[in-house]
């Protein structure tokens, strides 16, 4: 675990801080007192936490950069595996990998294999696995751009073999 310094990065959960933070976020320490650590969110906003919380939430700068300065925590995503594209929600972020939950199944993958999608798309399709043999990443990513597809639309697109429940 990285050391807590006056220039450290933090991966904060909204319930741990006061303010209008709806989702997990990255922040940089701006100053420290004996028991309090003050930070500035990389997405805007400032706050403070107790030193033990800041110690627990300290993260490497390289991890922040791999996520493009925005936490993926609790976000709706599509994760690319060896054979499939799976939609779900990020439930854990560890250095350079994430854990995505999709319909009760947890899938681990590198941050580089995860792309944020519209929440409604992940919610409606988290019980569907898109097989790479039949679907391109661009097709999966664009599914929610115009309208959510119905099961019959997906079935007519590729037959019953190329989509299936995860697990």
Coordinates of C-alpha atoms in Angstrom, one line a residue:
X1 CA 0.0 0.0 0.0
X2 CA 1.4 3.4 -0.9
X3 CA 2.4 5.9 1.8
X4 CA 0.2 8.8 2.7
X5 CA 1.9 12.1 1.8
X6 CA 0.8 15.7 1.1
X7 CA 0.7 14.8 -2.6
X8 CA -0.9 11.3 -2.4
X9 CA -3.9 10.2 -4.5
X10 CA -7.0 8.7 -2.8
X11 CA -9.8 6.5 -4.1
X12 CA -12.8 7.7 -2.1
X13 CA -16.3 6.3 -1.7
X14 CA -19.1 8.9 -1.5
X15 CA -20.4 7.6 1.8
X16 CA -17.0 8.3 3.4
X17 CA -17.0 12.0 2.8
X18 CA -19.5 14.9 3.1
X19 CA -20.6 16.7 0.0
X20 CA -22.2 16.0 -3.3
X21 CA -20.2 13.0 -4.5
X22 CA -22.6 10.5 -6.1
X23 CA -20.0 7.9 -7.2
X24 CA -16.5 6.7 -6.1
X25 CA -13.9 9.2 -7.2
X26 CA -10.1 9.9 -7.3
X27 CA -8.7 12.8 -5.3
X28 CA -5.4 14.3 -4.5
X29 CA -4.3 15.3 -1.0
X30 CA -3.8 19.1 -0.7
X31 CA -3.0 19.3 3.0
X32 CA -2.9 17.3 6.2
X33 CA -3.3 18.1 9.8
X34 CA -2.7 15.7 12.7
X35 CA -6.1 13.9 12.3
X36 CA -7.6 15.3 9.1
X37 CA -6.6 15.0 5.5
X38 CA -7.9 17.6 3.0
X39 CA -8.3 16.7 -0.7
X40 CA -9.4 17.9 -4.1
X41 CA -11.4 15.6 -6.3
X42 CA -10.0 15.1 -9.8
X43 CA -13.6 15.5 -11.0
X44 CA -14.2 18.7 -9.1
X45 CA -15.0 19.5 -5.5
X46 CA -13.1 19.4 -2.2
X47 CA -13.5 17.6 1.1
X48 CA -11.8 16.1 4.1
X49 CA -11.6 12.7 5.8
X50 CA -10.0 11.4 8.9
X51 CA -6.4 10.2 8.6
X52 CA -7.2 6.5 9.0
X53 CA -9.7 6.6 6.1
X54 CA -7.1 8.5 4.0
X55 CA -4.5 5.8 4.8
X56 CA -6.9 3.1 3.8
X57 CA -7.9 4.8 0.6
X58 CA -4.4 5.8 -0.6
X59 CA -3.7 4.6 -4.2
X60 CA -0.8 4.7 -6.6
X61 CA -0.7 7.5 -9.2
X62 CA -0.1 4.8 -11.9
X63 CA -3.5 3.3 -11.0
X64 CA -5.2 6.6 -11.3
X65 CA -3.6 7.2 -14.7
X66 CA -4.7 3.7 -15.9
X67 CA -8.3 4.7 -15.2
X68 CA -7.9 8.0 -17.1
X69 CA -8.3 10.0 -13.8
X70 CA -11.9 8.7 -13.3
X71 CA -12.8 6.0 -10.9
X72 CA -14.6 3.0 -12.4
X73 CA -16.1 2.1 -9.0
X74 CA -19.8 1.2 -9.2
X75 CA -20.0 2.3 -12.8
X76 CA -21.9 0.3 -15.5
X77 CA -19.4 -1.2 -17.9
X78 CA -18.7 -3.8 -20.7
X79 CA -15.7 -6.0 -19.9
X80 CA -13.9 -7.9 -22.7
X81 CA -12.9 -11.4 -21.8
X82 CA -11.1 -13.9 -24.0
X83 CA -14.3 -15.2 -25.7
X84 CA -17.0 -12.7 -24.7
X85 CA -18.2 -9.2 -24.0
X86 CA -20.1 -9.0 -20.7
X87 CA -22.1 -6.1 -19.3
X88 CA -22.2 -5.4 -15.6
X89 CA -21.1 -3.1 -12.7
X90 CA -17.7 -2.6 -11.3
X91 CA -17.7 -3.8 -7.7
X92 CA -14.0 -3.6 -6.9
X93 CA -10.9 -1.8 -8.2
X94 CA -7.5 -3.1 -7.3
X95 CA -4.4 -1.3 -8.7
X96 CA -4.7 -2.2 -12.4
X97 CA -7.6 -4.7 -12.4
X98 CA -11.3 -4.6 -11.8
X99 CA -14.0 -7.0 -10.7
X100 CA -17.3 -6.7 -12.6
X101 CA -20.5 -8.3 -11.3
X102 CA -22.9 -9.4 -14.0
X103 CA -26.1 -11.2 -13.0
X104 CA -24.5 -12.6 -9.9
X105 CA -21.2 -13.7 -11.6
X106 CA -18.0 -11.9 -10.9
X107 CA -15.5 -11.4 -13.7
X108 CA -11.9 -10.0 -13.1
X109 CA -10.1 -8.2 -15.8
X110 CA -7.5 -5.5 -16.5
X111 CA -8.7 -1.9 -16.4
X112 CA -7.7 -1.7 -20.1
X113 CA -10.4 -4.3 -21.0
X114 CA -13.3 -2.3 -19.4
X115 CA -15.4 0.5 -21.0
X116 CA -18.1 2.5 -19.3
X117 CA -21.6 2.2 -20.9
X118 CA -25.0 3.8 -20.3
X119 CA -26.5 2.5 -17.0
X120 CA -29.7 1.4 -18.7
X121 CA -27.7 -0.8 -21.2
X122 CA -25.7 -2.5 -18.4
X123 CA -28.9 -3.0 -16.4
X124 CA -31.0 -4.5 -19.2
X125 CA -28.2 -6.7 -20.6
X126 CA -26.3 -7.8 -17.5
X127 CA -27.8 -11.3 -17.9
X128 CA -26.5 -11.6 -21.5
X129 CA -23.1 -12.6 -22.7
X130 CA -22.1 -11.6 -26.2
X131 CA -19.8 -14.1 -27.9
X132 CA -17.0 -12.5 -29.8
X133 CA -17.5 -15.0 -32.7
X134 CA -20.8 -13.2 -33.5
X135 CA -20.4 -9.7 -32.0
X136 CA -17.8 -7.0 -32.4
X137 CA -17.0 -4.6 -29.6
X138 CA -18.4 -1.7 -31.5
X139 CA -21.7 -3.5 -32.0
X140 CA -22.0 -4.3 -28.3
X141 CA -20.9 -0.8 -27.3
X142 CA -23.5 0.8 -29.6
X143 CA -26.5 -1.3 -28.6
X144 CA -27.9 1.3 -26.3
X145 CA -27.1 4.3 -28.5
X146 CA -30.4 4.2 -30.4
X147 CA -32.6 2.0 -28.3
X148 CA -32.4 -1.0 -26.1
X149 CA -32.9 -4.2 -28.2
X150 CA -35.5 -6.7 -27.4
X151 CA -34.6 -10.4 -26.9
X152 CA -36.3 -11.1 -30.3
X153 CA -34.1 -8.5 -32.0
X154 CA -31.0 -10.1 -30.5
X155 CA -32.2 -13.6 -31.4
X156 CA -32.9 -12.6 -35.0
X157 CA -29.5 -10.9 -35.2
X158 CA -27.5 -14.0 -34.3
X159 CA -29.6 -17.0 -33.4
X160 CA -29.8 -18.5 -30.0
X161 CA -26.2 -19.7 -29.8
X162 CA -24.3 -16.5 -29.6
X163 CA -26.0 -14.9 -26.6
X164 CA -26.4 -16.7 -23.3
X165 CA -26.6 -16.1 -19.6
X166 CA -23.3 -15.6 -17.8
X167 CA -21.7 -18.2 -15.6

